[in-house]
Coordinates of C-alpha atoms in Angstrom, one line a residue:
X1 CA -38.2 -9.6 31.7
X2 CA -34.2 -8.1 32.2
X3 CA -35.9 -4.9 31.1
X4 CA -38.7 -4.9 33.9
X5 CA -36.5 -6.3 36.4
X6 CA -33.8 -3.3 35.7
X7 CA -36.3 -0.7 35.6
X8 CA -37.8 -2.1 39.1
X9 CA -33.9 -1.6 40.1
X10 CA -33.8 1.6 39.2
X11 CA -37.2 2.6 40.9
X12 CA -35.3 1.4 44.5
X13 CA -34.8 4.7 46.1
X14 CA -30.7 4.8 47.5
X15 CA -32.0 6.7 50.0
X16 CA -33.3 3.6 51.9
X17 CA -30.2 1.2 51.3
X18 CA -29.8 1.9 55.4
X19 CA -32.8 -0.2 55.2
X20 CA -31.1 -3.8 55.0
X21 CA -34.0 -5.3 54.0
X22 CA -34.1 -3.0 50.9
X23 CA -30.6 -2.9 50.4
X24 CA -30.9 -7.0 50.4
X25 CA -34.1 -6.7 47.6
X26 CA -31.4 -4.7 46.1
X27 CA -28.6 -7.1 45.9
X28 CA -31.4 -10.2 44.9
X29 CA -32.2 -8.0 41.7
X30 CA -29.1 -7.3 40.5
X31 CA -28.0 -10.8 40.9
X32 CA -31.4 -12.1 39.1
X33 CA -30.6 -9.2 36.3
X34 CA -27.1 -10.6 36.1
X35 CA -27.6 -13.8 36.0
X36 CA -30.1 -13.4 33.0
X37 CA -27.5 -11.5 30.6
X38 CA -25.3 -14.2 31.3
X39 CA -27.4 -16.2 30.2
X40 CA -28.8 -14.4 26.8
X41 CA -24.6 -13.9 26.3
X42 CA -24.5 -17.5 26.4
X43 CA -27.5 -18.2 23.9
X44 CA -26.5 -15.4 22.1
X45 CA -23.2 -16.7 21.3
X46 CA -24.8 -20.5 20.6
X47 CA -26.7 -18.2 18.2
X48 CA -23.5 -16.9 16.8
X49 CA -21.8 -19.9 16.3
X50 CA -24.3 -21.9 14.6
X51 CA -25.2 -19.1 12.0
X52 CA -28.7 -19.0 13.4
X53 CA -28.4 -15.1 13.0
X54 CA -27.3 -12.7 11.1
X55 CA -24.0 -10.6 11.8
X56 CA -25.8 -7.7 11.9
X57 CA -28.5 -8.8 14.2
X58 CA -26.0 -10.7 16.2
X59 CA -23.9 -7.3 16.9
X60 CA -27.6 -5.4 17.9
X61 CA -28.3 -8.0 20.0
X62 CA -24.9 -7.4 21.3
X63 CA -24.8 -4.0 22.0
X64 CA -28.8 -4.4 23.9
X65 CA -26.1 -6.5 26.4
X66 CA -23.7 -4.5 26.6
X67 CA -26.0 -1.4 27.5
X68 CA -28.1 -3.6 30.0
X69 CA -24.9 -4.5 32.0
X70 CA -23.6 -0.9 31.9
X71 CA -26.8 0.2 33.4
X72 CA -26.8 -2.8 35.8
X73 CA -23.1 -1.6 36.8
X74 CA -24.4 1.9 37.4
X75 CA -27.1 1.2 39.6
X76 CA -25.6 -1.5 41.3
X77 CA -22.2 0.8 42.5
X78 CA -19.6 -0.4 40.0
X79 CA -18.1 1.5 36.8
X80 CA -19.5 1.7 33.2
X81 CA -17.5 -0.3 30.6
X82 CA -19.8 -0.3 28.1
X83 CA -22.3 2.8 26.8
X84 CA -25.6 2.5 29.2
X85 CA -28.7 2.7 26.8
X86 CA -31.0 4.8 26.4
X87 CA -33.1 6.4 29.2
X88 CA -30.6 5.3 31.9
X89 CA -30.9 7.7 34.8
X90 CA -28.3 10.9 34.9
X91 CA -25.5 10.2 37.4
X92 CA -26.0 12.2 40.8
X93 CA -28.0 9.5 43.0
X94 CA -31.4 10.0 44.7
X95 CA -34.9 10.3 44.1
X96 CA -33.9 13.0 41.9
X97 CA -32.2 11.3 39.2
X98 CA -34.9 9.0 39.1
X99 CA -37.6 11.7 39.2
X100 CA -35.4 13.4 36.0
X101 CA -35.3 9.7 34.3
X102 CA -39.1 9.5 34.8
X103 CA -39.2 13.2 33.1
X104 CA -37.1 12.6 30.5
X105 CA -39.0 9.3 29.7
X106 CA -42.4 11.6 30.2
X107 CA -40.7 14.1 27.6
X108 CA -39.5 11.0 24.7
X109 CA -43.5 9.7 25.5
X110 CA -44.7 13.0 24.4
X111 CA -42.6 13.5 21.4
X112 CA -43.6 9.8 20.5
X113 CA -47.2 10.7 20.6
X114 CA -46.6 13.9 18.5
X115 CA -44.9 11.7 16.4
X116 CA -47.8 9.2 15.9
X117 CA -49.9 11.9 15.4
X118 CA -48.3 13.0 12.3
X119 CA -48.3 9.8 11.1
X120 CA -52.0 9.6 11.7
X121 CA -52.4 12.8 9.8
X122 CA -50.1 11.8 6.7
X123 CA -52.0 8.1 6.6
X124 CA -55.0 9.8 6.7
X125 CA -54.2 12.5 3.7
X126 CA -52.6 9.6 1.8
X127 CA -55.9 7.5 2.4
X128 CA -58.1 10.6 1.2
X129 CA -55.6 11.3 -1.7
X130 CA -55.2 7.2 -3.1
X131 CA -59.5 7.0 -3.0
X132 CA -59.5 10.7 -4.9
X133 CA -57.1 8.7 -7.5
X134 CA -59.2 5.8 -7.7
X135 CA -62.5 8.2 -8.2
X136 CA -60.3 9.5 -11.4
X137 CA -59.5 6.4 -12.4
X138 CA -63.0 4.9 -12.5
X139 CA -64.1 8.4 -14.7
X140 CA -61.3 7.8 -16.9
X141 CA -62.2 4.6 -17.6
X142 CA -66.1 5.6 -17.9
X143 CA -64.7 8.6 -20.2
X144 CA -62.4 5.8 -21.7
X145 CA -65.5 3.6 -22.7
X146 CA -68.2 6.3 -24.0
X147 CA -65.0 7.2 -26.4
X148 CA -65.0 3.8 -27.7
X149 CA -68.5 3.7 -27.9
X150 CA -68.7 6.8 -29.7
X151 CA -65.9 6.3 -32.0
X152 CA -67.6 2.7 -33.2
X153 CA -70.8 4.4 -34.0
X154 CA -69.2 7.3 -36.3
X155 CA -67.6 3.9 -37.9
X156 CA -70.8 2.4 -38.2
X157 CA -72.1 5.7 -39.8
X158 CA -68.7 6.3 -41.9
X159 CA -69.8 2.8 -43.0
X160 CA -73.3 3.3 -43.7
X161 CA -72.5 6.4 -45.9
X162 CA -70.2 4.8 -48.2
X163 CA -72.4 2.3 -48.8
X164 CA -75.4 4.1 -49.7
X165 CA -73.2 6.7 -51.9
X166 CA -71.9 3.7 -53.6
X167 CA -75.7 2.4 -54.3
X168 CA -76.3 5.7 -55.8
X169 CA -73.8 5.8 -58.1
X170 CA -75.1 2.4 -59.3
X171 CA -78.8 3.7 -59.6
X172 CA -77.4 6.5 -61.3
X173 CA -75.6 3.9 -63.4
X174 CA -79.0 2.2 -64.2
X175 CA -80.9 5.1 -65.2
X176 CA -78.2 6.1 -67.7
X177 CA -78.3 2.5 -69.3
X178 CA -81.8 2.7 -69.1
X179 CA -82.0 6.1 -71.1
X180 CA -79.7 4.8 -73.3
X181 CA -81.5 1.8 -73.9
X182 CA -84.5 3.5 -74.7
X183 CA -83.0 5.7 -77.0
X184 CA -81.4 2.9 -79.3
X185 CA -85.1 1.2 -79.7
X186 CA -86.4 4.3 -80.2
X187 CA -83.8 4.7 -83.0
X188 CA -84.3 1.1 -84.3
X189 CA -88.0 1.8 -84.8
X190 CA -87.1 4.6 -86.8

């Protein structure tokens, strides 16, 4: 809300200030905006105290206030103390600082949009490229399986081979003990 509030500030052309009526709107937003960041200073440093927030956030959150009452200063007549944020109008007064901060806004809109662009592009390619992986994966894993498959059957096979080269040997083993046996009744007959 300080944000819209300063930014409605800002859109006040100086040009009018003659105008007391606008000059007063003036004064009653800068006095709203002020009020407000004393009071986020105050809950800030309740946050502070009681540990609610980090250091680090606690200093962000910091400088945010510090900026916002630089910029308040600027627009309202006084001096900077603290480093105005970003996209504060360029100092020079008039419709033409504001036209420049609304260019310069215009210009970090585009660049963001460029920039989102990109990162459409690169989510896109990195979609593409992670369902490509999982394709390979899902043949690998097909390729994985006939493997197995194949590698039972030759052990099946390997199996079935030594076991029917074994029964061979026995037949073979039975014919010769047969022919022997043969051959010792045909030699006690004689």
């Amino acid at each position: 809300r300080l944000a819209r509030a300063a930014s409605q500030l800002r859109t006040i052309s100086p040009h009018n200030n003659n105008n007391n009526n606008s000059a007063q709107q003036k004064q009653d937003q800068a006095t709203s905006i002020q009020t407000g960041l004393n009071r986020l200073d105050t809950q800030l440093h309740n946050l502070e105290s009681s540990m609610t927030v980090s250091s680090v956030e606690a200093g962000r959150r910091r400088g945010l206030l510090n900026g916002l009452r630089g910029q308040l200063s600027e627009l309202t007549g006084g001096s900077s103390s603290g480093g105005g944020g970003i996209g504060r109008p360029p100092a020079g007064g008039g419709q033409s600082a504001t036209a420049a901060a609304l260019r310069h806004q215009d210009e970090l809109i585009d660049d963001l949009a460029i920039g989102v662009g990109r990162l459409k592009t690169q989510t896109h390619m990195i979609h593409d490229e992670s369902k490509a992986h999982v394709h390979l994966l899902n043949e690998m894993d097909t390729n994985v399986d006939l493997a197995n498959q194949g590698l039972e059957d030759e052990t099946r096979r390997a199996m079935r081979l030594r076991e029917e080269k074994s029964v061979w040997r026995l037949h073979l083993v039975i014919v010769g003990l047969s022919v022997l046996l043969f051959l010792l009744i045909l030699m006690g007959l004689s």
